[in-house]
PDB file of C-alpha atoms in Angstrom:
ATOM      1  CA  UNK P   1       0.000   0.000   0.000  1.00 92.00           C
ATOM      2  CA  UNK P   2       1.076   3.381  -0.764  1.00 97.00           C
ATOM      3  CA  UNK P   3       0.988   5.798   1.944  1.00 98.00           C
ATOM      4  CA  UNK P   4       1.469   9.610   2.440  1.00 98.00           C
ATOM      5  CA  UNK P   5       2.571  11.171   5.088  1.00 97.00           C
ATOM      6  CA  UNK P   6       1.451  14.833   5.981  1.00 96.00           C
ATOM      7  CA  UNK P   7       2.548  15.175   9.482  1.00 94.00           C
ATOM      8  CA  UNK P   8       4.749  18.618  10.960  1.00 91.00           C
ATOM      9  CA  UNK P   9       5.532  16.993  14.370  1.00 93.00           C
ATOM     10  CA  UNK P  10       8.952  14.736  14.117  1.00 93.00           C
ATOM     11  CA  UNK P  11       8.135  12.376  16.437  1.00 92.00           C
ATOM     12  CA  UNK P  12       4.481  11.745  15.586  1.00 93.00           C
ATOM     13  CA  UNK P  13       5.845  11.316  12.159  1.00 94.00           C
ATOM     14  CA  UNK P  14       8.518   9.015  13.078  1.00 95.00           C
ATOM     15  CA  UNK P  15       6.231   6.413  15.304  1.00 94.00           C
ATOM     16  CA  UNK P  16       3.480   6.659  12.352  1.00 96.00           C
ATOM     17  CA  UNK P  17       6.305   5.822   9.703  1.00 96.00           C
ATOM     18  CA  UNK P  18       7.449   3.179  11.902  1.00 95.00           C
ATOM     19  CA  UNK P  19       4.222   1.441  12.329  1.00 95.00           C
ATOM     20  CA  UNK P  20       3.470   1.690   8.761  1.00 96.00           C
ATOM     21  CA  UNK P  21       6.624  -0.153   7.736  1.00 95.00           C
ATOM     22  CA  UNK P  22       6.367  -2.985   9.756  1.00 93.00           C
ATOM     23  CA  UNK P  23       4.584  -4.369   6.469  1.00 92.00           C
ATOM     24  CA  UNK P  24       7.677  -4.161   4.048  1.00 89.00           C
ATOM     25  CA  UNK P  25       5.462  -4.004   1.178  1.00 93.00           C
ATOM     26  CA  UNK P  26       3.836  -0.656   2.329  1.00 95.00           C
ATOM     27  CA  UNK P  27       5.439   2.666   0.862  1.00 96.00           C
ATOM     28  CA  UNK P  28       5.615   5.623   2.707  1.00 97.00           C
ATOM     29  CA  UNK P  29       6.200   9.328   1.169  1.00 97.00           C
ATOM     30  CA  UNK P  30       6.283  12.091   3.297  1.00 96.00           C
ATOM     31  CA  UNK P  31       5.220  15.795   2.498  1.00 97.00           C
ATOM     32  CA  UNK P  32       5.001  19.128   4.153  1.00 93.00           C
ATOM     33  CA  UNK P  33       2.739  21.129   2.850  1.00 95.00           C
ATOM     34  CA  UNK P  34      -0.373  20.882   0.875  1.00 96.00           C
ATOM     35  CA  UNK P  35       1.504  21.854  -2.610  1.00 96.00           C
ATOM     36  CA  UNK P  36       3.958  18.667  -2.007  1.00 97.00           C
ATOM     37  CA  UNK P  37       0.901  16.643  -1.196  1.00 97.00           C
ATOM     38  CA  UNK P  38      -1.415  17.438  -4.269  1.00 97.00           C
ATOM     39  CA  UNK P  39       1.748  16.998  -5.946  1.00 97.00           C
ATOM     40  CA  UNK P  40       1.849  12.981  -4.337  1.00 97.00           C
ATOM     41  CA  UNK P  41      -1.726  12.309  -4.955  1.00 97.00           C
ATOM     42  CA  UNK P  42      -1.401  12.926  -8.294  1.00 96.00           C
ATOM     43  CA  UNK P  43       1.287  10.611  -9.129  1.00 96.00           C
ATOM     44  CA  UNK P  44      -0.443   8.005  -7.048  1.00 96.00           C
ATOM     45  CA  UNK P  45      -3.946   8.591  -6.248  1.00 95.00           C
ATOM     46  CA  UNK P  46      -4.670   5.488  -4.835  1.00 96.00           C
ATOM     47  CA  UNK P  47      -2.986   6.030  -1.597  1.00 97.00           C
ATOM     48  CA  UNK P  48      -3.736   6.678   2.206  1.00 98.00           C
ATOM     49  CA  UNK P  49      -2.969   9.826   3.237  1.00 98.00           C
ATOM     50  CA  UNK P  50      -1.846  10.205   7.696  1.00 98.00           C
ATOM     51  CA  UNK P  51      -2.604  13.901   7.779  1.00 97.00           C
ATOM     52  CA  UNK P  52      -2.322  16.400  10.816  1.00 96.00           C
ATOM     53  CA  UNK P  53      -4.476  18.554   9.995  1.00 94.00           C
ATOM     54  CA  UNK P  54      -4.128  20.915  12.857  1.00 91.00           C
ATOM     55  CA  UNK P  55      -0.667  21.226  11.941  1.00 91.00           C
ATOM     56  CA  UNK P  56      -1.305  21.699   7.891  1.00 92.00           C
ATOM     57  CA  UNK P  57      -1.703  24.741   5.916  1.00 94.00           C
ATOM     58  CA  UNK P  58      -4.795  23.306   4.665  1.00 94.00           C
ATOM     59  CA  UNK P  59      -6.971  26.159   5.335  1.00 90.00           C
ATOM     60  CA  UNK P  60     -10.661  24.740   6.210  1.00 90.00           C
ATOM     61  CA  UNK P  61     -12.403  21.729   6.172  1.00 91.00           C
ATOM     62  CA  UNK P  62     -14.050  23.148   3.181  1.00 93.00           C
ATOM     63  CA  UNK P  63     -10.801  23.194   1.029  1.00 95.00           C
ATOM     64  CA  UNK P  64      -9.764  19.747   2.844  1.00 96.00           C
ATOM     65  CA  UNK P  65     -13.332  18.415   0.903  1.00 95.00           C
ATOM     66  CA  UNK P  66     -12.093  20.235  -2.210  1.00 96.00           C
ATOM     67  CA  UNK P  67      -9.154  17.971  -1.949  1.00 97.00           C
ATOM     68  CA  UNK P  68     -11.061  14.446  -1.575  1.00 96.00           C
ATOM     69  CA  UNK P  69     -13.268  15.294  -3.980  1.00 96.00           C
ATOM     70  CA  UNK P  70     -10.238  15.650  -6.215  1.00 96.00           C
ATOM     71  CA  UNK P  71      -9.050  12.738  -5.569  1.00 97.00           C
ATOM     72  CA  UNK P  72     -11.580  10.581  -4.947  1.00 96.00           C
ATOM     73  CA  UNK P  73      -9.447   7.369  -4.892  1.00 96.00           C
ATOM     74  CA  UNK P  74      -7.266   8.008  -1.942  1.00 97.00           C
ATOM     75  CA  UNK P  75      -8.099   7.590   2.211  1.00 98.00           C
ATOM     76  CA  UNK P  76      -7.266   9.759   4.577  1.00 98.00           C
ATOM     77  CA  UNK P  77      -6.903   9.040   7.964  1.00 98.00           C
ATOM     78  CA  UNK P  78      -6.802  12.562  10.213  1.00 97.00           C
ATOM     79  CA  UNK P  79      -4.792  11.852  13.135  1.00 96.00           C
ATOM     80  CA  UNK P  80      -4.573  15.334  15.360  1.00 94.00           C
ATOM     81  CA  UNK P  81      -4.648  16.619  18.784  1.00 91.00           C
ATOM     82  CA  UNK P  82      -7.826  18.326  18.731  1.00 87.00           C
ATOM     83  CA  UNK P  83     -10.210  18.950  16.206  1.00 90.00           C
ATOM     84  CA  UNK P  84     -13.377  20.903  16.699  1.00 88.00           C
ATOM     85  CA  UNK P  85     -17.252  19.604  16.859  1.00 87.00           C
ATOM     86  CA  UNK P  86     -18.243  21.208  13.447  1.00 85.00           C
ATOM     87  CA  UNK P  87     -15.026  20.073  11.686  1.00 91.00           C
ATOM     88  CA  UNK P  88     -15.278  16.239  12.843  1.00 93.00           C
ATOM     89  CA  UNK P  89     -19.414  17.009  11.881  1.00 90.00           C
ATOM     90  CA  UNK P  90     -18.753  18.218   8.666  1.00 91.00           C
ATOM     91  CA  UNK P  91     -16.207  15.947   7.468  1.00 94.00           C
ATOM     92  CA  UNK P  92     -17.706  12.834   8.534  1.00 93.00           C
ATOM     93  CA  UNK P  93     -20.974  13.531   7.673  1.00 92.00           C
ATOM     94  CA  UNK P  94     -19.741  14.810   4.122  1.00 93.00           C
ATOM     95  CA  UNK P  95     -17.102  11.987   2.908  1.00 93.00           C
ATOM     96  CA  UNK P  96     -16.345   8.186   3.553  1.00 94.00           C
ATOM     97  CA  UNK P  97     -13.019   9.231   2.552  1.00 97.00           C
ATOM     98  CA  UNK P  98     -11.883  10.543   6.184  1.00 97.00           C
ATOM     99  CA  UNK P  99     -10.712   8.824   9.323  1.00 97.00           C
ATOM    100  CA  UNK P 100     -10.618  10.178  12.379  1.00 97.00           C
ATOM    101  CA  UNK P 101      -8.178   9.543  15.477  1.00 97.00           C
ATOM    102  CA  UNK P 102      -6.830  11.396  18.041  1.00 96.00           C
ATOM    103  CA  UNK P 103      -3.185  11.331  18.785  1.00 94.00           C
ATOM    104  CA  UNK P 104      -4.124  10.754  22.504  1.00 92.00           C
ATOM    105  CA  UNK P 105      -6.132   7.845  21.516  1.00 92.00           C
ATOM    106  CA  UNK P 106      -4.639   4.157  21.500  1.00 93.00           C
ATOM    107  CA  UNK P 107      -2.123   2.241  19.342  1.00 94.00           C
ATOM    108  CA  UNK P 108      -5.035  -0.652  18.297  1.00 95.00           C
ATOM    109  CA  UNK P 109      -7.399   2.873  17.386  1.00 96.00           C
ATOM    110  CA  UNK P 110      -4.007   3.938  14.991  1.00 96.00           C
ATOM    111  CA  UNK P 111      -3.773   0.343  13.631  1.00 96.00           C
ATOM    112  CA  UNK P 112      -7.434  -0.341  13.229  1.00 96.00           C
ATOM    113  CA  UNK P 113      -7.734   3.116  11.217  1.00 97.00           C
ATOM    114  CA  UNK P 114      -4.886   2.497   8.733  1.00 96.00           C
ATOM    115  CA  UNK P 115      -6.081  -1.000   8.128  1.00 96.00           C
ATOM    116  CA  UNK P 116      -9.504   0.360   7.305  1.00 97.00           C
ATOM    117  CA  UNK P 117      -8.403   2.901   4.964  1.00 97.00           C
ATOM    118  CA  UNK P 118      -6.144   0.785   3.077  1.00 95.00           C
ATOM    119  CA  UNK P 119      -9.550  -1.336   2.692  1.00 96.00           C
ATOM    120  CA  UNK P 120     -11.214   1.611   1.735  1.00 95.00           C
ATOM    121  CA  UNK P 121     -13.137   1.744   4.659  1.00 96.00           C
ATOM    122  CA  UNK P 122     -13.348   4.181   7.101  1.00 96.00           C
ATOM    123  CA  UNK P 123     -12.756   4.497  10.722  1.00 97.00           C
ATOM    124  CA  UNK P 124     -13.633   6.878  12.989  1.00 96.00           C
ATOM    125  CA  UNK P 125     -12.689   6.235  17.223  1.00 96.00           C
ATOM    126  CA  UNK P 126     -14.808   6.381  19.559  1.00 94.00           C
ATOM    127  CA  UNK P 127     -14.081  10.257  21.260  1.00 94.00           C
ATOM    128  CA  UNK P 128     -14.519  11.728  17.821  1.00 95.00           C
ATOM    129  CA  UNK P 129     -18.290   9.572  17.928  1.00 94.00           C
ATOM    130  CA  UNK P 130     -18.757  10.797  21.233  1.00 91.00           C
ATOM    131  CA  UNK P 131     -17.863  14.494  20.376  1.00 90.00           C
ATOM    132  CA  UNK P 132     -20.178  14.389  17.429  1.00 89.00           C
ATOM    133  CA  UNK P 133     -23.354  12.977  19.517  1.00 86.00           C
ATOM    134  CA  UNK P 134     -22.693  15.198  22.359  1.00 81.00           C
ATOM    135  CA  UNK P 135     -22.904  18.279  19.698  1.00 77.00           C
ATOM    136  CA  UNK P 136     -26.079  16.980  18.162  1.00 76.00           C
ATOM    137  CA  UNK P 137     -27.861  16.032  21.196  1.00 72.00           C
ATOM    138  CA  UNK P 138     -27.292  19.744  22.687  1.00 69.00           C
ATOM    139  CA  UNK P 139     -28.348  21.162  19.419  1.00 70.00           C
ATOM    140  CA  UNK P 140     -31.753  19.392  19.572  1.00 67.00           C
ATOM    141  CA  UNK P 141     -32.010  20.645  23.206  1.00 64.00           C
ATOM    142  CA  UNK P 142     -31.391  24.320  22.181  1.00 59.00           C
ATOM    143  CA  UNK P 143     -33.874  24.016  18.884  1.00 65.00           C
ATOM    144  CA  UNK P 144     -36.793  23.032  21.711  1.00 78.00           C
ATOM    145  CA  UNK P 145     -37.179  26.959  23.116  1.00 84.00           C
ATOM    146  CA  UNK P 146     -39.783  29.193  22.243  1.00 88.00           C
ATOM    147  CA  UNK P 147     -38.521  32.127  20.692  1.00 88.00           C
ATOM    148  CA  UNK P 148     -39.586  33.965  24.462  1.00 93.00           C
ATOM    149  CA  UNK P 149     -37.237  31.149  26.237  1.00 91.00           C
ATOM    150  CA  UNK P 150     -34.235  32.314  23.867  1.00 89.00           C
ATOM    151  CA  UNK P 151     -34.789  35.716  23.815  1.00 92.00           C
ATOM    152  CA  UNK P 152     -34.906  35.460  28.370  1.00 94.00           C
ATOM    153  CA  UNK P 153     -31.908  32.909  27.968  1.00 91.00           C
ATOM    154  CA  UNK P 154     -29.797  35.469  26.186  1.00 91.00           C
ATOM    155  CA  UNK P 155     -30.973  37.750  29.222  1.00 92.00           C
ATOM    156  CA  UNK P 156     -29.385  35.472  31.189  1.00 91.00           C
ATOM    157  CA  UNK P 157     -26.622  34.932  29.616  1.00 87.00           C
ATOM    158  CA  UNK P 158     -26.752  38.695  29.660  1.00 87.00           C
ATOM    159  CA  UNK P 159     -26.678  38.840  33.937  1.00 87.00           C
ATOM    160  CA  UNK P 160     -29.945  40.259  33.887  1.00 92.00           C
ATOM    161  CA  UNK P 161     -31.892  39.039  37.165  1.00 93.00           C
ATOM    162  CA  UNK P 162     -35.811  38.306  36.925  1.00 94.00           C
ATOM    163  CA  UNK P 163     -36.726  41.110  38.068  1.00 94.00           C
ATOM    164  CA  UNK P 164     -34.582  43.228  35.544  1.00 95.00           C
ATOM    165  CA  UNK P 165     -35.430  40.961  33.116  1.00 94.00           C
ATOM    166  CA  UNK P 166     -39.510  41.093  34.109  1.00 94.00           C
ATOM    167  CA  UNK P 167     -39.270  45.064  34.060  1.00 93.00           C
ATOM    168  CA  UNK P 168     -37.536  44.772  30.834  1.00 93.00           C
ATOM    169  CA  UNK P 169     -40.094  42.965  28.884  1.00 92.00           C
ATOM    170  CA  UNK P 170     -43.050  44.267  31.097  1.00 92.00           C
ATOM    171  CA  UNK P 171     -44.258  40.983  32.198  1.00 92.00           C
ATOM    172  CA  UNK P 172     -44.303  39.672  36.211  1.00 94.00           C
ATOM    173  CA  UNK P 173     -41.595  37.927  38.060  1.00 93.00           C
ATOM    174  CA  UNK P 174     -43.615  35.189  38.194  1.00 94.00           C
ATOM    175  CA  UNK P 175     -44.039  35.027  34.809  1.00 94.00           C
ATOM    176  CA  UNK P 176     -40.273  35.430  34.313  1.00 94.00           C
ATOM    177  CA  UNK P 177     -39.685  32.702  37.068  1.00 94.00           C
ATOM    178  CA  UNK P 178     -41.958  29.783  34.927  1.00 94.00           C
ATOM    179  CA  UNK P 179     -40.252  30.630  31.722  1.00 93.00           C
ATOM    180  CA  UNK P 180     -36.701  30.326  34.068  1.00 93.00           C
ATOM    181  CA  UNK P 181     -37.759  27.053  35.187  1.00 93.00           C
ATOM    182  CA  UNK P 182     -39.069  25.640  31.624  1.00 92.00           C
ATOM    183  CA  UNK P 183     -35.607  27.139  29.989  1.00 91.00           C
ATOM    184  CA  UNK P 184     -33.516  25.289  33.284  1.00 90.00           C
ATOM    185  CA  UNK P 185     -35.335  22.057  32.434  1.00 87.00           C
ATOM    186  CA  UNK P 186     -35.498  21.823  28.924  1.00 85.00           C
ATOM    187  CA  UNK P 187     -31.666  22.326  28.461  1.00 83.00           C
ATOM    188  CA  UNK P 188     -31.330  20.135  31.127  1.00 81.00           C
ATOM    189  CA  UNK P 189     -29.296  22.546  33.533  1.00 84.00           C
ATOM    190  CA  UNK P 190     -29.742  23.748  36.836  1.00 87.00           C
ATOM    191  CA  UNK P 191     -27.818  27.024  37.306  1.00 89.00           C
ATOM    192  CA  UNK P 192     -27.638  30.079  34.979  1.00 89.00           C
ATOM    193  CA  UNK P 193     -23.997  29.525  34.599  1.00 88.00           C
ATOM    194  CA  UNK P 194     -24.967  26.039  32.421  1.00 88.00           C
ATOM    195  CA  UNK P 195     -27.091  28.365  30.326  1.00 88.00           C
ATOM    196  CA  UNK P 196     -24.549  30.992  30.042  1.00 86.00           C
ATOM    197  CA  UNK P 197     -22.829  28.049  28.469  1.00 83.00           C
ATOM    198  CA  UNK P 198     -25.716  27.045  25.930  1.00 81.00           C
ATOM    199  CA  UNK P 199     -26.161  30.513  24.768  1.00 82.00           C
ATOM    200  CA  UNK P 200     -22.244  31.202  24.099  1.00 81.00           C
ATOM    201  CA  UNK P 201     -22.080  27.705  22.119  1.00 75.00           C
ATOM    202  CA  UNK P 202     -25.161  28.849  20.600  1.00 74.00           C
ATOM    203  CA  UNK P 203     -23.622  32.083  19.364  1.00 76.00           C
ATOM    204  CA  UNK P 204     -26.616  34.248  20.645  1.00 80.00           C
ATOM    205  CA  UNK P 205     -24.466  36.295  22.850  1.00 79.00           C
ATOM    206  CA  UNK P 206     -21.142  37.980  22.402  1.00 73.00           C
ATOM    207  CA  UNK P 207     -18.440  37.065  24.818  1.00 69.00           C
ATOM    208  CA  UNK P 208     -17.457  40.190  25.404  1.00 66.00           C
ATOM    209  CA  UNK P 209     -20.841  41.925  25.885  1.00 62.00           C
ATOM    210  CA  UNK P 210     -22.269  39.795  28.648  1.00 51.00           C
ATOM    211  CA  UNK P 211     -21.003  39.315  32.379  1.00 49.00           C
ATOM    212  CA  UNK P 212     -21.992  36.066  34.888  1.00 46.00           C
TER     213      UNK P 212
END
């Protein structure tokens, strides 16, 4: 198997190498830079490519897409650090091409991923799975608010109190207080800092605008 190797760290890129050769017949090239690595795909498209992406000048996940779709023959197996919730959603959900593992992760997750993708199958570990669920499952808890319980979370978010926040739409406290509790329990929270939370991931408040 033919692999490529687009990784910036030395070590990383040594233990990778290492593990790759352990099957003489495999062939490993090694890159820097997305130029050099266009460059290897197309004199041998049928390859897996170990990519860090964190450490690439690959600019977005958009442009990373660009790439598979190019070259729709090759695997990829991202092995990084850290990658982000919408990244690992929007390249798993968009392409069978991509494998995901973290470097923390285990050898047998590193092994299991390159055998995959020299299959042509794809693997992604479990943390990445997790990271993905735990995004969707809080989206579907935000999308479950009236457009009142956003509008009062973000004057949460905000430090408002009830009563500043009752004055402020002209409604009672108590009013304010059942809209609290339905906004508490359909996030699933129990203190405004958890919804201070919600509302930053949400992006309905700036971070430097609002105070807790």
């Amino acid at each position: 198997m033919n692999y490529i190797l687009a990784d910036n760290q030395e070590l990383t890129r040594f233990a990778v190498e290492s593990l790759i050769r352990q099957d003489e017949n495999n062939q490993v090239r090694k890159v820097s830079d997305k130029a050099s690595l266009v460059q290897a795909l197309k004199e041998q498209e049928r390859s897996v490519v170990v990519l860090d992406f964190t450490l690439s000048d690959i600019a977005d996940e958009e442009q990373l897409l660009i790439i598979g779709e190019r070259f729709l023959m090759a695997q990829w197996v991202l092995l990084s650090d850290d990658l982000t919730p919408g990244f690992l959603r929007r390249v798993v959900y968009a392409s069978h091409q991509f494998s995901i593992v973290f470097k923390d992760g285990s050898l047998k997750e590193l092994r299991d991923a390159l055998r995959q993708a020299s299959a042509g199958q794809r693997f992604v570990c479990q943390r990445a799975m997790e990271i993905i669920l735990s995004q969707q499952q809080e989206e579907e808890r935000l999308e479950v608010l009236t457009a009142t319980e956003k509008e009062i979370a973000i004057a949460i978010a905000k430090g408002l109190t009830t009563k500043e926040i009752s004055k402020e739409r002209f409604s009672s406290v108590h009013t304010i207080t059942t809209h609290r509790k339905n906004i508490f329990r359909k996030l699933g929270v129990n203190t405004a800092h958890e919804v201070v939370k919600y509302a930053l991931r949400a992006g309905w408040v700036d971070p430097s605008e609002f105070y807790i």
